[in-house]
Short mmCIF file of C-alpha atoms in Angstrom, two decimals:
data_model
loop_
_atom_site.label_atom_id
_atom_site.label_comp_id
_atom_site.label_asym_id
_atom_site.label_seq_id
_atom_site.Cartn_x
_atom_site.Cartn_y
_atom_site.Cartn_z
CA UNK A 1 134.07 50.20 -19.69
CA UNK A 2 134.04 50.14 -16.05
CA UNK A 3 134.73 54.27 -16.08
CA UNK A 4 131.75 54.50 -18.79
CA UNK A 5 129.60 52.65 -16.22
CA UNK A 6 130.82 54.65 -13.07
CA UNK A 7 129.78 57.51 -14.72
CA UNK A 8 126.20 56.47 -16.24
CA UNK A 9 125.70 55.59 -12.22
CA UNK A 10 126.66 59.40 -10.84
CA UNK A 11 124.41 60.50 -13.65
CA UNK A 12 121.54 58.57 -12.70
CA UNK A 13 121.75 59.35 -9.48
CA UNK A 14 122.48 62.66 -10.24
CA UNK A 15 118.63 63.27 -12.21
CA UNK A 16 116.44 60.85 -10.18
CA UNK A 17 116.04 63.40 -7.10
CA UNK A 18 113.60 64.76 -9.75
CA UNK A 19 111.91 62.07 -11.33
CA UNK A 20 110.33 60.19 -8.89
CA UNK A 21 109.75 61.09 -4.96
CA UNK A 22 111.71 59.63 -2.56
CA UNK A 23 111.70 58.96 1.24
CA UNK A 24 113.07 61.80 3.07
CA UNK A 25 113.39 62.81 6.98
CA UNK A 26 110.15 64.29 8.00
CA UNK A 27 112.24 67.81 9.11
CA UNK A 28 111.90 68.30 5.31
CA UNK A 29 109.68 70.97 4.11
CA UNK A 30 106.12 69.61 2.95
CA UNK A 31 103.20 71.06 0.91
CA UNK A 32 99.72 70.32 0.08
CA UNK A 33 98.80 69.76 -3.32
CA UNK A 34 97.09 72.29 -5.16
CA UNK A 35 95.34 71.47 -9.09
CA UNK A 36 96.67 75.37 -10.26
CA UNK A 37 99.39 77.79 -8.81
CA UNK A 38 98.21 81.07 -8.41
CA UNK A 39 99.22 83.23 -10.65
CA UNK A 40 99.13 87.25 -9.05
CA UNK A 41 102.19 88.89 -8.91
CA UNK A 42 103.35 90.93 -6.26
CA UNK A 43 105.90 94.09 -6.40
CA UNK A 44 105.95 97.56 -8.53
CA UNK A 45 109.68 96.43 -9.62
CA UNK A 46 110.03 94.43 -12.58
CA UNK A 47 113.11 92.69 -11.23
CA UNK A 48 112.15 88.90 -10.38
CA UNK A 49 113.12 87.82 -6.77
CA UNK A 50 111.58 84.09 -7.65
CA UNK A 51 109.26 81.74 -9.08
CA UNK A 52 107.25 78.91 -8.06
CA UNK A 53 107.03 76.85 -11.00
CA UNK A 54 104.34 73.22 -12.02
CA UNK A 55 105.51 71.03 -15.18
CA UNK A 56 108.34 73.18 -16.00
CA UNK A 57 112.08 71.11 -16.62
CA UNK A 58 115.85 72.94 -15.91
CA UNK A 59 117.09 70.38 -18.86
CA UNK A 60 120.29 73.21 -18.25
CA UNK A 61 121.03 71.49 -15.07
CA UNK A 62 120.06 68.21 -15.75
CA UNK A 63 116.77 69.15 -13.42
CA UNK A 64 114.03 66.48 -15.34
CA UNK A 65 110.60 65.01 -14.11
CA UNK A 66 106.84 65.59 -12.51
CA UNK A 67 106.99 67.98 -9.96
CA UNK A 68 107.07 71.66 -8.38
CA UNK A 69 110.26 73.97 -8.31
CA UNK A 70 111.18 76.97 -6.33
CA UNK A 71 113.32 78.55 -7.91
CA UNK A 72 115.42 82.06 -7.13
CA UNK A 73 117.55 84.15 -8.91
CA UNK A 74 121.18 86.35 -8.85
CA UNK A 75 120.01 89.13 -10.84
CA UNK A 76 118.88 88.12 -13.65
CA UNK A 77 120.70 84.06 -13.78
CA UNK A 78 119.37 81.23 -11.85
CA UNK A 79 120.21 80.63 -8.41
CA UNK A 80 118.81 78.26 -6.80
CA UNK A 81 116.40 75.54 -7.92
CA UNK A 82 114.39 73.63 -4.77
CA UNK A 83 112.65 70.47 -6.49
CA UNK A 84 108.97 68.97 -4.75
CA UNK A 85 107.74 65.82 -5.46
CA UNK A 86 104.41 64.20 -5.38
CA UNK A 87 103.71 61.66 -2.61
CA UNK A 88 99.52 61.19 -2.18
CA UNK A 89 98.93 64.67 -3.25
CA UNK A 90 101.11 66.09 -1.09
CA UNK A 91 104.89 68.02 -2.00
CA UNK A 92 108.13 67.51 -0.20
CA UNK A 93 111.08 68.61 -1.05
CA UNK A 94 113.26 65.74 -2.07
CA UNK A 95 116.66 68.11 -3.83
CA UNK A 96 117.66 71.46 -4.80
CA UNK A 97 120.95 72.78 -7.27
CA UNK A 98 122.52 75.84 -5.89
CA UNK A 99 124.73 77.36 -8.25
CA UNK A 100 127.32 80.76 -8.53
CA UNK A 101 128.93 82.76 -10.64
CA UNK A 102 132.35 84.63 -11.95
CA UNK A 103 132.28 88.67 -11.61
CA UNK A 104 131.17 88.75 -15.82
CA UNK A 105 128.61 85.94 -14.84
CA UNK A 106 129.74 82.93 -16.08
CA UNK A 107 128.85 79.76 -14.33
CA UNK A 108 131.19 78.79 -11.74
CA UNK A 109 130.00 76.13 -8.99
CA UNK A 110 127.21 73.53 -9.46
CA UNK A 111 125.71 71.97 -6.58
CA UNK A 112 123.25 69.14 -6.28
CA UNK A 113 121.90 68.20 -3.24
CA UNK A 114 119.97 64.94 -3.12
CA UNK A 115 117.44 64.01 0.10
CA UNK A 116 116.01 60.34 0.92
CA UNK A 117 119.71 59.41 1.58
CA UNK A 118 121.26 59.83 5.30
CA UNK A 119 123.47 61.76 5.14
CA UNK A 120 121.80 63.32 1.84
CA UNK A 121 124.13 63.64 -0.85
CA UNK A 122 125.87 66.67 -3.05
CA UNK A 123 127.35 66.30 -5.93
CA UNK A 124 129.96 69.12 -6.87
CA UNK A 125 131.18 70.84 -10.18
CA UNK A 126 133.35 72.88 -10.65
CA UNK A 127 133.40 75.30 -13.51
CA UNK A 128 136.69 77.09 -15.40
CA UNK A 129 136.57 78.75 -19.19
CA UNK A 130 138.56 76.74 -21.62
CA UNK A 131 140.05 77.80 -24.96
CA UNK A 132 136.77 77.58 -26.98
CA UNK A 133 135.04 80.56 -24.61
CA UNK A 134 132.59 77.85 -22.58
CA UNK A 135 132.77 76.51 -19.20
CA UNK A 136 133.97 73.46 -18.87
CA UNK A 137 133.92 71.24 -15.73
CA UNK A 138 137.62 70.51 -14.01
CA UNK A 139 135.77 69.05 -11.49
CA UNK A 140 132.16 66.73 -11.03
CA UNK A 141 131.46 63.08 -11.29
CA UNK A 142 131.88 63.59 -14.98
CA UNK A 143 132.59 65.74 -17.42
CA UNK A 144 130.20 68.29 -18.73
CA UNK A 145 130.96 71.85 -20.55
CA UNK A 146 128.46 74.65 -20.82
CA UNK A 147 127.42 77.24 -22.95
CA UNK A 148 126.31 80.53 -22.67
CA UNK A 149 124.55 83.86 -23.84
CA UNK A 150 125.77 87.62 -23.51
CA UNK A 151 123.26 87.85 -21.01
CA UNK A 152 124.47 84.31 -19.15
CA UNK A 153 121.70 82.30 -20.02
CA UNK A 154 122.49 79.02 -20.79
CA UNK A 155 122.55 78.13 -24.42
CA UNK A 156 123.84 74.56 -24.56
CA UNK A 157 124.63 71.57 -21.60
CA UNK A 158 126.78 68.53 -22.94
CA UNK A 159 127.68 65.68 -20.44
CA UNK A 160 130.06 63.25 -21.92
CA UNK A 161 132.35 59.95 -20.57
CA UNK A 162 135.23 59.16 -21.71
CA UNK A 163 138.85 60.05 -20.96
CA UNK A 164 138.93 61.53 -24.19
CA UNK A 165 135.53 63.18 -23.94
CA UNK A 166 134.80 60.93 -27.29
CA UNK A 167 131.21 59.89 -26.08
CA UNK A 168 128.44 62.19 -25.06
CA UNK A 169 126.21 60.82 -22.50
CA UNK A 170 123.20 63.69 -22.44
CA UNK A 171 123.04 66.88 -24.35
CA UNK A 172 120.54 70.11 -23.98
CA UNK A 173 120.90 73.03 -27.07
CA UNK A 174 117.82 75.40 -26.84
CA UNK A 175 116.42 78.47 -28.98
CA UNK A 176 115.36 81.56 -27.32
CA UNK A 177 113.55 84.74 -28.31
CA UNK A 178 114.41 88.58 -27.64
CA UNK A 179 112.99 88.31 -24.21
CA UNK A 180 115.06 85.22 -23.39
CA UNK A 181 111.93 82.83 -23.81
CA UNK A 182 112.47 79.23 -24.66
CA UNK A 183 111.54 79.01 -28.44
CA UNK A 184 112.57 75.74 -28.97
CA UNK A 185 115.22 72.86 -27.53
CA UNK A 186 116.75 69.70 -28.29
CA UNK A 187 117.31 67.54 -25.05
CA UNK A 188 118.96 64.08 -25.58
CA UNK A 189 120.01 61.01 -23.62
CA UNK A 190 122.34 58.13 -24.19
CA UNK A 191 121.50 55.21 -22.40
CA UNK A 192 123.59 51.74 -23.57
CA UNK A 193 123.77 52.13 -26.84
CA UNK A 194 120.22 54.40 -27.85
CA UNK A 195 119.91 57.85 -28.02
CA UNK A 196 116.47 58.79 -27.60
CA UNK A 197 116.48 62.32 -29.24
CA UNK A 198 113.07 65.17 -27.58
CA UNK A 199 112.36 67.60 -29.72
CA UNK A 200 110.25 70.08 -27.74
CA UNK A 201 108.62 73.54 -28.66
CA UNK A 202 106.94 76.05 -26.88
CA UNK A 203 103.41 77.92 -26.89
CA UNK A 204 102.98 80.75 -24.47
CA UNK A 205 99.23 81.28 -23.93
CA UNK A 206 98.60 83.44 -20.78
CA UNK A 207 101.00 86.18 -19.04
CA UNK A 208 101.06 88.48 -16.53
CA UNK A 209 100.89 91.99 -16.47
CA UNK A 210 104.68 92.63 -16.24
CA UNK A 211 104.30 90.86 -20.26
CA UNK A 212 106.08 87.89 -18.71
CA UNK A 213 104.58 84.24 -19.38
CA UNK A 214 102.63 82.33 -16.80
CA UNK A 215 101.35 79.15 -18.88
CA UNK A 216 102.63 77.60 -21.97
CA UNK A 217 102.76 75.01 -23.74
CA UNK A 218 105.59 72.06 -23.93
CA UNK A 219 105.06 70.07 -27.40
CA UNK A 220 107.51 66.76 -27.21
CA UNK A 221 108.13 64.03 -29.75
CA UNK A 222 110.62 61.91 -29.42
CA UNK A 223 113.33 60.18 -32.29
CA UNK A 224 115.65 57.39 -31.51
CA UNK A 225 119.22 57.09 -32.98
CA UNK A 226 122.08 54.75 -31.94
CA UNK A 227 124.66 56.56 -29.74
CA UNK A 228 126.76 56.56 -32.38
CA UNK A 229 125.06 58.11 -34.80
CA UNK A 230 124.69 61.22 -32.16
CA UNK A 231 128.23 61.15 -31.12
CA UNK A 232 128.81 61.71 -35.14
CA UNK A 233 125.98 64.48 -35.54
CA UNK A 234 127.60 65.74 -32.07
CA UNK A 235 131.18 65.88 -33.47
CA UNK A 236 130.33 67.14 -36.87
CA UNK A 237 131.39 63.40 -38.72
CA UNK A 238 127.44 63.20 -39.85
CA UNK A 239 124.72 66.22 -40.23
CA UNK A 240 120.73 65.15 -39.15
CA UNK A 241 118.52 67.92 -40.40
CA UNK A 242 116.08 66.73 -37.80
CA UNK A 243 118.56 68.10 -35.33
CA UNK A 244 118.87 71.74 -36.26
CA UNK A 245 116.60 75.08 -35.28
CA UNK A 246 113.54 75.34 -35.70
CA UNK A 247 111.74 72.73 -34.41
CA UNK A 248 109.52 70.00 -36.59
CA UNK A 249 107.27 67.48 -35.58
CA UNK A 250 107.16 64.15 -37.68
CA UNK A 251 104.24 62.95 -35.81
CA UNK A 252 102.01 64.87 -33.10
CA UNK A 253 103.56 65.90 -30.52
CA UNK A 254 102.97 64.86 -26.53
CA UNK A 255 101.55 67.99 -24.89
CA UNK A 256 102.11 69.34 -21.34
CA UNK A 257 101.11 72.48 -19.56
CA UNK A 258 103.75 74.58 -17.84
CA UNK A 259 102.52 76.58 -15.12
CA UNK A 260 104.04 79.79 -13.03
CA UNK A 261 103.51 82.05 -10.55
CA UNK A 262 106.53 85.16 -10.51
CA UNK A 263 107.09 87.14 -7.38
CA UNK A 264 108.64 90.72 -7.67
CA UNK A 265 110.32 93.33 -5.72
#
């Protein structure tokens, strides 16, 4: 039980920098908030250099909350996410996640840097391929497993507690279209004996000149199970029809508008 509590503490610490604004050193970069971010594209190439986002979450890297972000890329894969949280309409960088990949595009290292502490705290995950073909952490504050598609995009992420990886702490699974855009997702957070499952669908409303989305709706409905029920579902001991793709809603979902500006080469 003590080990599980320590894992939960590490997990909450790794999430906190992107769910609320923290007090950070004055030297950190700040930017004045705007009602919306500009959507004009730059460059003649289709190669994406970076993306600026508003309200876009990155659950594949456990980055959740109400924030802006700046994303840079390693070819088509995300290499770094900088998170900016708001305090009185001023956005301050409160954390970043840095990612490196193997020669064949598999996730190899994930470093999460949390500002607001002196000195700034960093959690490092190192990954190796397991027998099932996914990437499993061999170092980190808790056990994590990541599944990627043929293009290196993350399709699932599971955080575990327990020496035998027999209890799920967090779960993310996504379905994508042929361009790699999210169609639907399941996002699960287990706290104590409760598992909150967020069922998510995306509706794309605006695109840039190159056909990439710049505005979409994130539709979310939360349902609740016990932690044991979700463990039984994940480990194949019980089926829950609501947790399969495609995503369907039983009630009117909550709507969030996500925006991004894409900078091309």
